[in-house]
Structures are given as structure tokens and as C-alpha cells.
Coordinates of C-alpha atoms and ligand atoms in Angstrom, one line a residue:
M1448 CA 19.5 18.8 -51.1
K1449 CA 21.4 17.4 -48.1
R1450 CA 18.7 18.9 -45.8
A1451 CA 15.9 17.3 -47.8
I1452 CA 17.6 13.8 -47.5
V1453 CA 18.1 14.3 -43.7
L1454 CA 14.4 15.2 -43.4
L1455 CA 13.3 12.3 -45.5
L1456 CA 15.4 9.9 -43.4
L1457 CA 13.9 11.4 -40.2
L1458 CA 10.4 10.9 -41.6
L1459 CA 11.3 7.3 -42.5
L1460 CA 12.6 6.7 -39.0
L1461 CA 9.4 8.1 -37.5
L1462 CA 7.4 5.6 -39.6
L1463 CA 9.6 2.7 -38.6
V1464 CA 9.6 3.4 -34.8
P1465 CA 6.3 2.4 -33.2
V1466 CA 4.9 5.5 -31.6
S1467 CA 2.9 5.0 -28.4
T1468 CA -0.6 6.4 -28.3
F1469 CA 0.3 7.8 -24.9
A1470 CA 2.2 10.9 -24.1
W1471 CA 3.8 9.3 -21.1
T1472 CA 6.1 6.7 -22.7
R1473 CA 8.5 5.7 -20.0
E1474 CA 9.5 2.1 -20.5
P1475 CA 9.7 -0.4 -17.6
L1476 CA 13.0 -1.8 -16.5
R1477 CA 13.6 -5.1 -18.4
A1478 CA 15.8 -7.9 -17.0
R1479 CA 16.3 -11.6 -17.9
N1480 CA 16.3 -13.1 -14.4
G1481 CA 14.6 -11.2 -11.6
V1482 CA 13.2 -7.7 -10.7
V1483 CA 12.4 -5.8 -7.6
A1484 CA 10.2 -2.7 -7.7
S1485 CA 10.1 -0.6 -4.5
V1486 CA 10.0 2.9 -3.3
D1487 CA 13.7 3.0 -2.5
P1488 CA 16.6 2.4 -4.9
I1489 CA 18.8 0.9 -2.2
A1490 CA 16.2 -1.6 -1.2
S1491 CA 15.5 -2.6 -4.8
R1492 CA 19.3 -3.1 -5.4
I1493 CA 19.7 -5.2 -2.2
G1494 CA 16.7 -7.4 -3.3
V1495 CA 18.4 -8.0 -6.6
E1496 CA 21.8 -8.8 -4.8
V1497 CA 20.0 -11.4 -2.7
M1498 CA 18.6 -13.1 -5.8
K1499 CA 22.0 -13.0 -7.5
K1500 CA 23.3 -15.0 -4.5
G1501 CA 20.8 -17.7 -5.2
G1502 CA 17.9 -16.4 -3.1
N1503 CA 14.4 -16.5 -4.4
A1504 CA 11.7 -13.8 -4.5
V1505 CA 10.7 -14.5 -0.8
D1506 CA 14.4 -14.2 0.3
A1507 CA 14.6 -10.9 -1.5
A1508 CA 11.3 -9.8 0.0
V1509 CA 12.6 -10.5 3.5
A1510 CA 15.8 -8.5 2.9
V1511 CA 13.8 -5.6 1.2
G1512 CA 11.4 -5.5 4.1
F1513 CA 14.2 -5.1 6.6
V1514 CA 16.1 -2.5 4.4
L1515 CA 13.0 -0.3 4.0
A1516 CA 12.7 -0.3 7.8
V1517 CA 16.1 1.5 7.8
T1518 CA 16.0 3.6 4.6
W1519 CA 12.3 4.5 4.3
P1520 CA 11.2 5.2 7.9
S1521 CA 7.8 6.8 7.0
A1522 CA 6.5 3.3 6.2
G1523 CA 9.2 0.7 6.1
N1524 CA 9.1 -0.8 9.6
L1525 CA 9.8 -3.2 12.4
G1526 CA 6.9 -1.7 14.5
G1527 CA 4.0 -2.3 12.1
G1528 CA 2.5 -5.0 10.0
G1529 CA 1.4 -5.9 6.5
F1530 CA 0.3 -8.5 4.0
M1531 CA 2.5 -10.7 1.7
L1532 CA 1.0 -12.4 -1.2
V1533 CA 3.3 -15.2 -2.5
R1534 CA 2.7 -17.2 -5.7
T1535 CA 5.2 -19.9 -6.3
A1536 CA 6.3 -21.0 -9.8
D1537 CA 4.2 -24.2 -9.5
G1538 CA 1.0 -22.0 -9.4
K1539 CA 0.2 -22.1 -5.7
A1540 CA -0.7 -18.8 -4.0
E1541 CA -0.8 -18.0 -0.3
A1542 CA -1.3 -14.8 1.7
I1543 CA 0.6 -14.2 4.9
D1544 CA -1.3 -11.8 7.1
Y1545 CA 1.1 -10.2 9.5
R1546 CA -1.2 -7.2 10.2
E1547 CA -1.0 -5.8 13.8
R1548 CA -3.5 -7.0 16.3
A1549 CA -5.4 -5.0 19.0
P1550 CA -3.7 -5.5 22.4
L1551 CA -5.4 -7.7 24.9
A1552 CA -6.4 -4.6 27.0
A1553 CA -8.1 -2.9 24.0
T1554 CA -11.8 -2.1 24.3
R1555 CA -14.3 -0.9 21.7
T1556 CA -14.7 2.5 23.4
M1557 CA -11.1 3.1 24.2
Y1558 CA -10.9 6.2 22.0
L1559 CA -14.1 7.8 23.4
D1560 CA -14.4 10.3 26.3
E1561 CA -17.0 10.1 29.0
K1562 CA -19.5 11.8 26.7
G1563 CA -19.0 9.1 24.1
E1564 CA -17.1 11.4 21.8
V1565 CA -13.9 10.5 19.9
V1566 CA -10.8 11.9 21.7
K1567 CA -8.8 13.7 19.0
G1568 CA -5.3 12.2 18.4
L1569 CA -5.6 9.3 20.8
S1570 CA -5.8 6.7 18.1
T1571 CA -3.1 8.4 16.0
D1572 CA -0.6 10.3 18.1
S1573 CA -0.2 8.3 21.3
Y1574 CA 1.3 5.0 22.5
K1575 CA -2.3 3.9 22.8
A1576 CA -2.5 4.1 19.0
A1577 CA -0.3 1.1 18.4
G1578 CA -1.4 -2.4 17.6
V1579 CA 0.9 -5.4 18.3
P1580 CA 3.5 -5.4 15.5
G1581 CA 3.6 -8.3 13.1
T1582 CA 6.3 -7.4 10.6
V1583 CA 9.2 -9.4 12.1
A1584 CA 7.0 -12.5 12.7
G1585 CA 5.5 -12.2 9.2
L1586 CA 8.8 -12.0 7.4
A1587 CA 10.1 -14.9 9.6
L1588 CA 7.1 -17.0 8.6
A1589 CA 7.6 -16.2 4.9
H1590 CA 11.2 -17.2 5.2
Q1591 CA 10.5 -20.4 7.1
K1592 CA 7.9 -21.5 4.5
Y1593 CA 9.7 -20.4 1.3
G1594 CA 13.2 -19.1 2.0
K1595 CA 16.4 -20.6 0.6
L1596 CA 19.1 -18.4 2.1
K1597 CA 20.0 -18.1 5.8
W1598 CA 17.8 -15.7 7.8
A1599 CA 20.8 -13.9 9.3
D1600 CA 22.1 -13.2 5.8
L1601 CA 18.8 -11.5 4.9
V1602 CA 18.7 -9.3 8.0
E1603 CA 22.4 -8.3 7.7
P1604 CA 22.1 -5.8 4.8
A1605 CA 19.6 -3.8 6.8
R1606 CA 21.8 -4.0 9.9
T1607 CA 24.8 -2.8 8.0
L1608 CA 22.8 0.2 6.5
A1609 CA 21.6 1.1 10.0
A1610 CA 25.1 0.8 11.6
D1611 CA 27.2 2.4 8.9
G1612 CA 24.6 4.7 7.5
F1613 CA 23.3 5.4 4.1
E1614 CA 23.0 8.6 1.9
V1615 CA 19.7 10.4 2.4
S1616 CA 17.8 10.5 -0.8
H1617 CA 15.8 13.5 -2.1
A1618 CA 12.6 11.7 -1.4
L1619 CA 13.6 10.9 2.3
A1620 CA 14.9 14.5 2.9
T1621 CA 11.6 15.9 1.5
S1622 CA 9.5 13.6 3.6
L1623 CA 11.4 14.4 6.8
R1624 CA 11.1 18.1 6.1
R1625 CA 7.4 18.0 5.4
E1626 CA 5.6 20.3 7.8
S1627 CA 3.3 17.6 9.2
T1628 CA 6.3 15.2 9.7
I1629 CA 8.3 17.9 11.5
K1630 CA 5.4 18.6 13.9
K1631 CA 4.6 14.9 14.4
L1632 CA 8.2 13.8 15.2
A1633 CA 9.2 16.8 17.2
K1634 CA 6.7 15.9 19.9
W1635 CA 8.7 12.9 20.9
P1636 CA 12.3 13.5 22.2
E1637 CA 13.6 10.2 20.8
S1638 CA 12.1 10.8 17.4
R1639 CA 13.3 14.4 17.4
R1640 CA 16.9 13.3 18.3
I1641 CA 17.0 10.5 15.7
F1642 CA 15.1 11.8 12.7
Q1643 CA 15.6 15.6 13.2
R1644 CA 19.0 15.7 15.0
N1645 CA 17.3 18.0 17.4
G1646 CA 16.6 20.6 14.7
R1647 CA 19.5 20.0 12.2
F1648 CA 17.3 18.4 9.5
Y1649 CA 18.8 15.9 7.1
E1650 CA 19.8 17.2 3.7
L1651 CA 20.1 15.3 0.4
G1652 CA 23.3 13.1 0.4
E1653 CA 24.0 13.4 4.2
K1654 CA 24.7 10.1 6.0
F1655 CA 22.0 8.8 8.3
V1656 CA 23.3 6.4 10.9
Q1657 CA 20.9 4.6 13.3
P1658 CA 22.9 2.7 16.0
E1659 CA 19.9 1.7 18.2
L1660 CA 18.0 0.3 15.2
A1661 CA 21.2 -1.5 14.2
A1662 CA 21.4 -3.1 17.6
T1663 CA 17.8 -4.2 17.4
L1664 CA 18.4 -5.7 13.9
A1665 CA 21.5 -7.5 15.3
R1666 CA 19.3 -9.2 17.9
I1667 CA 16.6 -10.1 15.3
K1668 CA 19.3 -11.4 13.1
T1669 CA 20.2 -14.1 15.6
D1670 CA 16.5 -15.1 16.1
P1671 CA 13.3 -13.4 15.0
R1672 CA 11.5 -14.6 18.1
E1673 CA 13.8 -12.3 20.0
F1674 CA 11.6 -9.4 18.9
Y1675 CA 8.6 -11.0 20.7
E1676 CA 10.3 -12.7 23.7
G1677 CA 13.9 -11.4 24.1
E1678 CA 15.6 -8.1 25.1
T1679 CA 13.7 -6.2 22.4
A1680 CA 10.4 -7.4 23.7
R1681 CA 11.4 -6.5 27.3
I1682 CA 12.4 -2.9 26.3
F1683 CA 9.3 -2.5 24.1
A1684 CA 6.9 -3.6 26.8
S1685 CA 8.6 -1.4 29.4
E1686 CA 8.5 1.7 27.1
M1687 CA 4.8 1.0 26.4
K1688 CA 4.1 1.0 30.1
K1689 CA 6.1 4.2 30.7
N1690 CA 4.1 6.0 28.0
S1691 CA 0.6 4.6 28.9
G1692 CA 0.5 2.3 25.9
L1693 CA -1.4 -1.0 26.1
I1694 CA 1.0 -3.5 24.5
T1695 CA 2.4 -5.9 27.1
A1696 CA 5.0 -8.7 27.2
E1697 CA 2.1 -11.1 26.9
D1698 CA 0.8 -9.4 23.7
L1699 CA 4.2 -9.7 22.1
K1700 CA 4.7 -13.3 23.2
T1701 CA 1.4 -14.4 21.8
Y1702 CA 1.5 -12.5 18.5
E1703 CA 1.3 -14.8 15.5
P1704 CA 0.9 -14.2 11.8
T1705 CA -1.9 -16.0 9.9
V1706 CA -1.7 -17.8 6.6
R1707 CA -4.8 -17.1 4.5
T1708 CA -6.2 -18.3 1.2
P1709 CA -6.1 -15.4 -1.3
I1710 CA -9.3 -14.3 -2.9
K1711 CA -9.8 -14.6 -6.6
G1712 CA -11.8 -13.0 -9.4
T1713 CA -11.7 -12.6 -13.1
Y1714 CA -11.7 -9.6 -15.4
R1715 CA -11.9 -9.8 -19.2
G1716 CA -10.1 -13.2 -19.3
Y1717 CA -7.5 -12.3 -16.7
E1718 CA -7.4 -13.9 -13.2
I1719 CA -7.1 -11.5 -10.3
V1720 CA -5.5 -12.9 -7.1
S1721 CA -5.6 -10.6 -4.1
M1722 CA -5.7 -10.2 -0.3
P1723 CA -8.7 -11.4 1.7
P1724 CA -9.9 -9.8 4.9
P1725 CA -8.7 -8.2 7.2
S1726 CA -7.9 -6.4 3.9
S1727 CA -10.8 -4.7 2.3
G1728 CA -8.7 -4.2 -0.8
G1729 CA -9.0 -7.5 -2.6
I1730 CA -12.8 -7.6 -2.2
A1731 CA -13.4 -4.0 -3.2
L1732 CA -11.0 -4.4 -6.2
I1733 CA -12.8 -7.5 -7.5
E1734 CA -16.2 -6.0 -6.8
M1735 CA -15.3 -2.9 -8.8
L1736 CA -13.8 -4.9 -11.7
N1737 CA -17.0 -7.1 -11.8
M1738 CA -19.1 -3.9 -12.0
L1739 CA -17.0 -2.5 -14.8
E1740 CA -16.6 -5.7 -16.9
P1741 CA -19.7 -5.3 -19.1
I1742 CA -18.9 -1.7 -19.8
D1743 CA -16.8 -1.0 -22.9
L1744 CA -14.3 1.3 -21.2
E1745 CA -11.9 1.3 -24.2
A1746 CA -14.7 2.7 -26.4
L1747 CA -15.5 5.4 -23.8
G1748 CA -11.8 6.4 -24.0
W1749 CA -9.1 6.8 -21.4
N1750 CA -10.0 9.5 -18.9
S1751 CA -13.0 10.7 -20.9
A1752 CA -15.8 12.1 -18.7
F1753 CA -17.9 9.0 -19.2
Y1754 CA -15.1 6.7 -18.4
V1755 CA -14.2 8.6 -15.2
H1756 CA -17.9 8.8 -14.3
N1757 CA -18.4 5.0 -14.5
V1758 CA -15.2 4.3 -12.5
I1759 CA -16.2 6.8 -9.8
E1760 CA -19.6 5.3 -9.5
V1761 CA -18.2 1.8 -8.9
M1762 CA -15.7 3.2 -6.4
R1763 CA -18.6 4.9 -4.5
R1764 CA -20.5 1.6 -4.3
A1765 CA -17.5 -0.6 -3.3
F1766 CA -16.5 1.8 -0.6
S1767 CA -20.0 2.0 0.8
D1768 CA -19.9 -1.8 1.0
R1769 CA -16.5 -1.7 2.6
A1770 CA -17.8 0.6 5.3
H1771 CA -20.7 -1.6 6.1
H1772 CA -19.7 -5.2 5.6
L1773 CA -15.9 -5.6 6.1
G1774 CA -13.9 -6.4 9.1
D1775 CA -11.5 -9.2 10.4
T1776 CA -13.1 -12.5 9.4
D1777 CA -11.6 -14.1 12.5
F1778 CA -14.1 -12.1 14.5
V1779 CA -17.0 -11.1 12.3
K1780 CA -19.0 -12.7 9.5
V1781 CA -18.2 -11.0 6.1
P1782 CA -20.3 -12.0 3.1
V1783 CA -17.2 -12.5 1.0
E1784 CA -18.7 -14.8 -1.7
G1785 CA -21.6 -12.5 -2.2
L1786 CA -19.5 -9.4 -2.5
L1787 CA -17.3 -11.2 -5.1
S1788 CA -20.1 -12.5 -7.2
K1789 CA -20.8 -11.2 -10.7
Q1790 CA -24.6 -11.3 -10.0
Y1791 CA -24.1 -9.0 -7.0
A1792 CA -22.0 -6.7 -9.2
A1793 CA -24.8 -6.6 -11.8
K1794 CA -27.3 -5.5 -9.2
R1795 CA -25.0 -2.9 -7.9
R1796 CA -24.2 -1.7 -11.5
A1797 CA -27.9 -1.4 -12.3
G1798 CA -28.2 1.5 -9.8
I1799 CA -25.6 3.6 -11.8
N1800 CA -27.2 6.4 -13.8
P1801 CA -25.0 6.7 -16.9
Y1802 CA -25.4 10.5 -17.0
R1803 CA -25.6 11.5 -13.4
A1804 CA -23.4 11.2 -10.3
A1805 CA -25.1 9.6 -7.3
V1806 CA -25.2 11.3 -4.0
S1807 CA -23.1 9.2 -1.6
T1808 CA -25.5 9.5 1.4
G1809 CA -28.2 8.1 -0.9
V1810 CA -26.0 5.1 -1.8
K1811 CA -26.6 2.6 0.9
P1812 CA -24.5 -0.6 1.3
G1813 CA -25.9 -3.4 -0.9
A1814 CA -27.2 -6.6 0.5
P1815 CA -25.0 -9.3 -1.0
E1816 CA -26.2 -12.9 -0.5
P1817 CA -24.3 -13.8 1.9
A1818 CA -0.8 6.4 5.0
E1819 CA 1.6 5.9 4.8
T1820 CA 2.3 2.4 3.8
T1821 CA 4.7 1.0 1.2
H1822 CA 4.6 -1.7 -1.4
F1823 CA 7.1 -3.8 -3.3
S1824 CA 6.8 -6.4 -6.0
I1825 CA 9.4 -9.0 -6.8
I1826 CA 9.8 -11.7 -9.5
D1827 CA 12.7 -14.2 -9.4
S1828 CA 14.4 -16.3 -12.1
E1829 CA 12.2 -19.3 -11.3
G1830 CA 8.9 -17.4 -11.7
N1831 CA 8.1 -17.0 -8.0
V1832 CA 6.3 -13.8 -7.2
V1833 CA 5.9 -11.7 -4.1
S1834 CA 3.5 -8.8 -3.8
N1835 CA 4.0 -7.2 -0.4
T1836 CA 2.4 -4.1 1.3
Y1837 CA 3.3 -3.2 4.8
T1838 CA 2.8 -0.2 7.0
I1839 CA 2.8 1.7 10.3
N1840 CA -0.4 3.4 9.1
D1841 CA 0.2 7.1 9.0
S1842 CA 3.4 8.5 7.7
Y1843 CA 5.9 7.8 10.5
G1844 CA 3.2 5.9 12.4
A1845 CA 2.3 7.5 15.7
G1846 CA 5.5 9.5 15.6
A1847 CA 7.1 8.0 18.7
T1848 CA 10.4 6.1 18.5
V1849 CA 10.8 3.4 21.1
A1850 CA 13.7 4.6 23.2
G1851 CA 16.7 2.1 22.9
L1852 CA 15.2 0.3 20.0
G1853 CA 15.3 2.9 17.3
F1854 CA 12.0 2.1 15.5
L1855 CA 8.7 4.0 15.3
I1856 CA 5.5 2.6 16.7
N1857 CA 2.5 2.3 14.5
D1858 CA -0.9 4.0 14.8
E1859 CA -2.8 1.2 13.2
M1860 CA -5.5 1.2 15.8
D1861 CA -6.9 4.2 13.9
D1862 CA -7.9 1.8 11.1
F1863 CA -10.6 0.4 13.5
T1864 CA -14.0 2.1 13.9
A1865 CA -13.5 4.3 16.9
Q1866 CA -17.1 5.3 16.7
P1867 CA -19.5 4.2 13.9
G1868 CA -20.1 7.1 11.5
V1869 CA -17.2 9.2 12.7
P1870 CA -14.4 9.5 10.0
N1871 CA -11.0 8.2 10.9
G1872 CA -7.6 9.8 9.8
Y1873 CA -8.3 9.0 6.2
G1874 CA -11.8 10.4 6.3
L1875 CA -13.2 6.9 6.1
V1876 CA -16.5 6.3 7.7
Q1877 CA -16.7 2.7 9.0
G1878 CA -19.1 0.3 10.6
E1879 CA -19.7 -2.1 13.3
A1880 CA -17.9 -5.0 11.6
N1881 CA -14.6 -3.2 12.2
S1882 CA -15.1 -2.3 15.9
I1883 CA -12.3 -2.8 18.3
Q1884 CA -11.8 -6.1 20.1
P1885 CA -8.7 -7.6 21.8
R1886 CA -6.5 -9.5 19.3
K1887 CA -8.7 -8.4 16.4
R1888 CA -7.0 -6.9 13.3
P1889 CA -8.2 -3.5 12.0
L1890 CA -9.6 -3.4 8.5
S1891 CA -7.0 -2.5 6.0
S1892 CA -7.0 -1.1 2.4
M1893 CA -3.7 -2.7 1.6
T1894 CA -4.2 -4.6 -1.7
P1895 CA -1.2 -6.7 -2.8
T1896 CA -2.4 -8.3 -6.0
I1897 CA -1.2 -10.6 -8.7
V1898 CA -2.7 -10.6 -12.2
L1899 CA -2.6 -13.8 -14.3
Q1900 CA -3.6 -14.9 -17.8
D1901 CA -3.8 -18.6 -18.8
G1902 CA -2.3 -19.5 -15.4
K1903 CA 0.8 -17.4 -16.0
V1904 CA 1.8 -14.3 -14.1
V1905 CA 1.4 -11.1 -16.0
F1906 CA 2.2 -8.6 -13.2
A1907 CA 2.1 -8.1 -9.5
L1908 CA 1.3 -4.8 -8.0
G1909 CA 0.2 -2.8 -5.0
S1910 CA 0.5 0.7 -3.5
P1911 CA 0.4 2.8 -0.3
G1912 CA -2.1 5.5 0.3
G1913 CA -4.8 4.4 2.8
P1914 CA -8.1 4.0 0.9
T1915 CA -6.5 5.3 -2.3
I1916 CA -4.5 2.0 -2.4
I1917 CA -7.5 0.1 -3.7
N1918 CA -8.3 2.6 -6.5
T1919 CA -4.6 3.0 -7.4
V1920 CA -4.5 -0.8 -8.0
L1921 CA -7.8 -0.7 -9.9
L1922 CA -6.7 2.2 -12.2
T1923 CA -3.4 0.5 -12.9
I1924 CA -5.1 -2.8 -13.9
L1925 CA -7.6 -0.9 -16.1
N1926 CA -4.7 1.0 -17.7
V1927 CA -3.0 -2.2 -18.7
I1928 CA -6.0 -4.4 -19.5
D1929 CA -8.4 -2.0 -21.1
F1930 CA -6.0 0.6 -22.5
G1931 CA -3.0 -1.5 -23.4
M1932 CA -0.4 0.6 -21.5
N1933 CA 2.8 -1.0 -20.4
I1934 CA 3.2 -1.3 -16.6
Q1935 CA 5.3 1.9 -16.4
Q1936 CA 2.8 4.0 -18.4
A1937 CA 0.0 2.5 -16.3
I1938 CA 1.5 3.7 -13.0
D1939 CA 2.8 7.1 -14.4
A1940 CA -0.7 8.0 -15.7
P1941 CA -2.6 10.5 -13.4
R1942 CA -5.1 9.0 -10.9
F1943 CA -8.4 9.9 -9.3
H1944 CA -10.1 8.5 -6.3
H1945 CA -13.5 8.3 -4.6
Q1946 CA -14.3 6.6 -1.3
W1947 CA -18.1 7.1 -1.0
L1948 CA -17.7 9.5 2.0
P1949 CA -16.7 12.2 1.9
D1950 CA -18.6 12.6 -1.4
S1951 CA -15.6 14.1 -3.2
V1952 CA -13.6 13.3 -6.3
Y1953 CA -9.9 13.3 -5.4
W1954 CA -7.7 14.2 -8.4
E1955 CA -4.1 14.7 -9.5
E1956 CA -2.9 17.9 -11.2
H1957 CA -3.2 17.8 -15.0
G1958 CA -5.2 14.5 -14.7
F1959 CA -8.3 15.9 -16.4
S1960 CA -8.5 18.6 -19.1
P1961 CA -10.7 21.5 -18.0
D1962 CA -13.5 20.5 -20.3
T1963 CA -13.5 16.9 -18.9
R1964 CA -13.7 18.2 -15.4
A1965 CA -16.5 20.6 -16.4
A1966 CA -18.4 17.7 -18.0
L1967 CA -18.0 15.6 -14.8
E1968 CA -19.2 18.6 -12.6
R1969 CA -22.2 19.0 -14.8
M1970 CA -23.0 15.3 -14.1
G1971 CA -23.0 16.2 -10.4
H1972 CA -19.5 15.1 -9.4
I1973 CA -18.0 17.2 -6.6
F1974 CA -14.2 17.9 -6.8
R1975 CA -12.0 18.2 -3.8
D1976 CA -10.7 21.8 -3.5
K1977 CA -7.0 20.8 -3.9
P1978 CA -5.2 18.0 -5.8
G1979 CA -4.1 14.8 -4.1
F1980 CA -5.1 13.0 -1.0
S1981 CA -4.5 14.0 2.6
E1982 CA -1.6 16.4 2.6
L1983 CA 0.1 15.0 -0.5
T1984 CA -0.7 16.4 -3.9
T1985 CA -0.4 13.0 -5.5
I1986 CA -2.4 9.8 -5.2
G1987 CA -0.8 6.4 -4.5
D1988 CA 2.7 5.0 -5.2
A1989 CA 2.5 1.8 -7.1
H1990 CA 5.4 -0.7 -7.7
V1991 CA 4.9 -3.3 -10.3
A1992 CA 6.8 -6.4 -11.4
G1993 CA 5.7 -8.3 -14.5
I1994 CA 6.7 -10.9 -17.0
I1995 CA 6.1 -10.6 -20.7
G1996 CA 5.5 -13.5 -23.1
D1997 CA 9.2 -14.3 -23.8
G1998 CA 9.9 -14.6 -20.1
V1999 CA 11.6 -11.2 -19.8
R2000 CA 11.0 -9.7 -16.4
M2001 CA 9.8 -6.1 -16.1
G2002 CA 9.9 -3.7 -13.2
A2003 CA 8.1 -0.4 -12.9
S2004 CA 8.4 2.0 -9.9
D2005 CA 6.3 5.0 -9.3
A2006 CA 8.1 8.3 -9.6
R2007 CA 5.7 10.0 -7.2
R2008 CA 7.9 9.2 -4.2
G2009 CA 11.2 8.6 -5.9
G2010 CA 11.0 4.8 -6.4
A2011 CA 13.3 2.8 -8.6
A2012 CA 13.1 -0.8 -9.9
A2013 CA 16.2 -2.9 -10.2
G2014 CA 16.9 -6.2 -12.0
Y2015 CA 19.5 -8.5 -13.4
Ligands
LIG754 N1 -3.1 1.6 7.4 C1 -3.6 1.7 6.1 C2 -4.3 0.5 5.7 O1 -3.9 -0.6 6.2 O2 -5.2 0.5 5.0

């Protein structure tokens, strides 16, 4: 009798508790005032502490940006660049472009040998791979325009972590012990000494102290221009020269970030605000959403073969356009309006066979009328939002640490077209619009994005992952808008990716049932032989901050690289 009552009560409980339609039911973090979602729990916590002290989302972003340069060295950086999308509570949105620029001595053929062939590794594993870093200037500009707290107080947490050390996380220990990281860093004595203790690899929970980086941060703390004109700049330029790099004191002195107007699109009544060129992300994202809008994805069903087929086909087309049309708009003409128009999307969509995969080499760019990286999203108590993605390109950049300064140099020059038609490190085939010129910025896939409804922020998001960034952002948006997932479910869900060339579907383990995959293969889709992208078995690493109707803030961090959201 007792058992029957217990069973009845359990049954009643099941009826009363709303059961999600999704197996992955992690809830986002909820907080009343502000949230930070990033790849690193320490960085997220420090971002929240800054807001608790009266700082806004931009103050928190500056502190998080510097902390990640200490605690997440594969992508957090002083030696790279990125994009920060800021939307203030009054509804104004601005994009700060602090992407690296090609050095003054760069030339369009600098990575080719005398036979005109690409020299392997020159644009990825050498001092010549580095573009002029923009991170310090970008964070300083954001602070100057929006910050409330003192600059020095925002750099200090990072300096303390570098000087006193922090406990190595499982994610960092794993990343430092990855075979490719070991090989890449071991080539450079300074990197081998700092990140590998000359062969005594860091273990989970060990303390990682970086005195040279702490000293660099101490100088930046007094004045951000110091990085470009002071002792740091002097050491940087001299190390560049010693190692046959191109960046000079003049390059550093003249580097400036650029404020840009974000690009905008709409999707099923939502407004999408994203990054303009030199990012390809915003344009490709909106182009894909425009192509998908008239298709009833919900009726097709999440991750059904027909859903995946349609999404792959729009990815294929947007990436073909990316390769052909996109580059730094300060140097080349890009048909932005055309690529973003719903009419253009309709024409592009008309070429999709509903039952058959296209062959990428047969998908030419349309004619519109006219690596590691890391992302964090922040919302503060006033409703200001920051969506920031920054990078040194590949994991640990070019692998070289600047002696005496303690930070890694980027290999962002590999994002340029070294030779039209020859794939770069991400397998991306690119075009003339993205050729190398002094001071030009290489085309990026970084896609910091904010989604609004009725003028109010719903969520801000972004991801690392080279070209997979754009598709990670796309799938996350579709998961929320078309399939009603919460932001945590939306990023936990398995992903897929297609980038036109190579003509392959990239996939995550358990993402497709065997019969779904077989159905897609029957349609002509070609699956990559192993899961993931590049050497990772996963795709992307999204970090999302959102607000729900009653004003509660939500944070969702991707578990793929051990991220954690924090709030208060
Ligand atoms: N370095 C990767 C990107 O900007 O797309």
C-alpha cells in the first residue's frame, strides 16, 4: 500500500514538473544583476567582481580580456586582436575592431617561394606570421569610451594572477599537453621554458606563475600606450628584428583600433546585430539566416536529415561568397548590402535542391547587387551588453613567446590569402579581396553577435573555432529561435559544419543517429572521416549571456573547453 502511494506521488510529481523535450536539459546560470560567460571560471568570476564594485559590462570585459591573457594562453592574449560588440542600455550599438594589421613591410607574395608556391609554415610558425597586435589598444579604447572604473584597477587582477600564479585547470593542463601544442611550443626556447617548464608539463592544480607577463601587465597598467610606444614596444620590436619578423617600432606606434557600425539583419521577428568586415562572420551569418527564413525548420525537426541538409546547403553557399567577396573594407570594395539582402538570399536559396547535396566546386560565388580564439559575453545590471571575440589565430598563435615580455605572438597573417585557391591553416580557400597589403586587416570569421526582440536584448553570443565560429553562432541561434531551447541547451547540443571547400560535412560524435547520417549520405553529403574540426573532436565553444522577460540575467558557457558562467 505504502509503495503504491509513493509511486502515485512520483507519477503526480512527473506530471507537475515540466519535462523538456530535449535530452540535454542543463539550465543556464541565472542571476539578478549581471553575468559573465567565458571559457575560464577565474575570468568569469573576476568579471563579476568588477561589476559588483560598480563597473559596467565594458569594465568587466576589459578585466576579463586581460585575465584570459594570463589564464587561457591558447587564445587569451596581449599579442593578438579581436572584435568587441557593445550595446549600451540606451539601445546604441558599436563595434570596436582591434584586429591585427599587416606590418608596413608586408607584401602580397611574402609567403611564396621563388616558384610562386606557398612556403609551408611561414604564415603560421614564424615571427613573420604575426600581425601588429591590437588587443591592448582595443581594450583601452573600449574603456575610454564606456568604462566607469579606473584602467589600472581593471588590469590589476590579471597582473596579480600572473605574478602570484593561479591553479592550472583540467582544460588548461589538457590543452598544454596536446601533442600539437607540445610540438609547437617546444620549438621556441622561451615558450618551452614558460609553458612546458623545459619538459616538466603542468598538471591539474599546479601553480602557474608568469613573472615576465606580470611585468608587462604592470607597465600596461600605468598606461596602455606603453605597449605601443614604451619599454614593451622597444623589446617587442627588437625581438621581432632578432627573429626575422616584420613588425617594427613604427608599426606599433601607428597601430589604432577602428570603431565600426555593426551590421544588422532580421530573422523571424528577431533583430540580429553582428560584426561587419573585416569579419566575414556577421555577413555570412545574416546571409544564412536570410536563406533559411522561409523554410519551416521546426516542421522538419531538429537534426532531421532534411533540416541538416538545408542548413549545410546554406553554409556551402555563404562560405563560397565569403571566399570570393569578403576582405577588409578599408582596402577593398565588399558588396555588403547585396550580401545582406533578402532578395539575394532568395536567389541563392533557389539553387538548393531539396533532396540532393550540391557539389561545392559547382557552387560558384553569387553575384549580389552590389583557432584558436576565445569568446566572452557579458550583461551588467543596467542592461549594457558586451559580446567579445579575440584571438592569436591558431592555438598558442605562432608558438613563440616574446623573450622578456611573456606573451605569445599571433599568426594572424595566415588568415590572409597567401595564394588565391590554396587552402590556409583552416582549409579555407580564399580570394583576391583578402590578399595581403601593408596595414590591411586579414579577413576573420569571428562573429560576436547580439540578438534582440522588440528592441530588447535576448542574448549575446560568439565562439572560437576559425570558420566553425560562424556556423556555431548560426546553430545556436536556430536552436533557440526555431527549436525553443534555452541558451544552455542550445550550446550543449551537438554541432555540424560545412565551409564550401573542402566539400565535407564536419560533425560531432553522437550528433547524428546512424540512419540520419545514412540519409544525408544518400543525398550526396560527404562526411569527414573523423569527428570535430582540425585536431579537436568538437566544434566551437560558445559563451552566451541573455536576459529573460522578467529581467533575470542568464549565462551559459560551453562545456567543450571547460568554460563556466558566473553571475550575481
Ligand atoms: N583567426 C581566426 C579568425 O579570425 O577567424
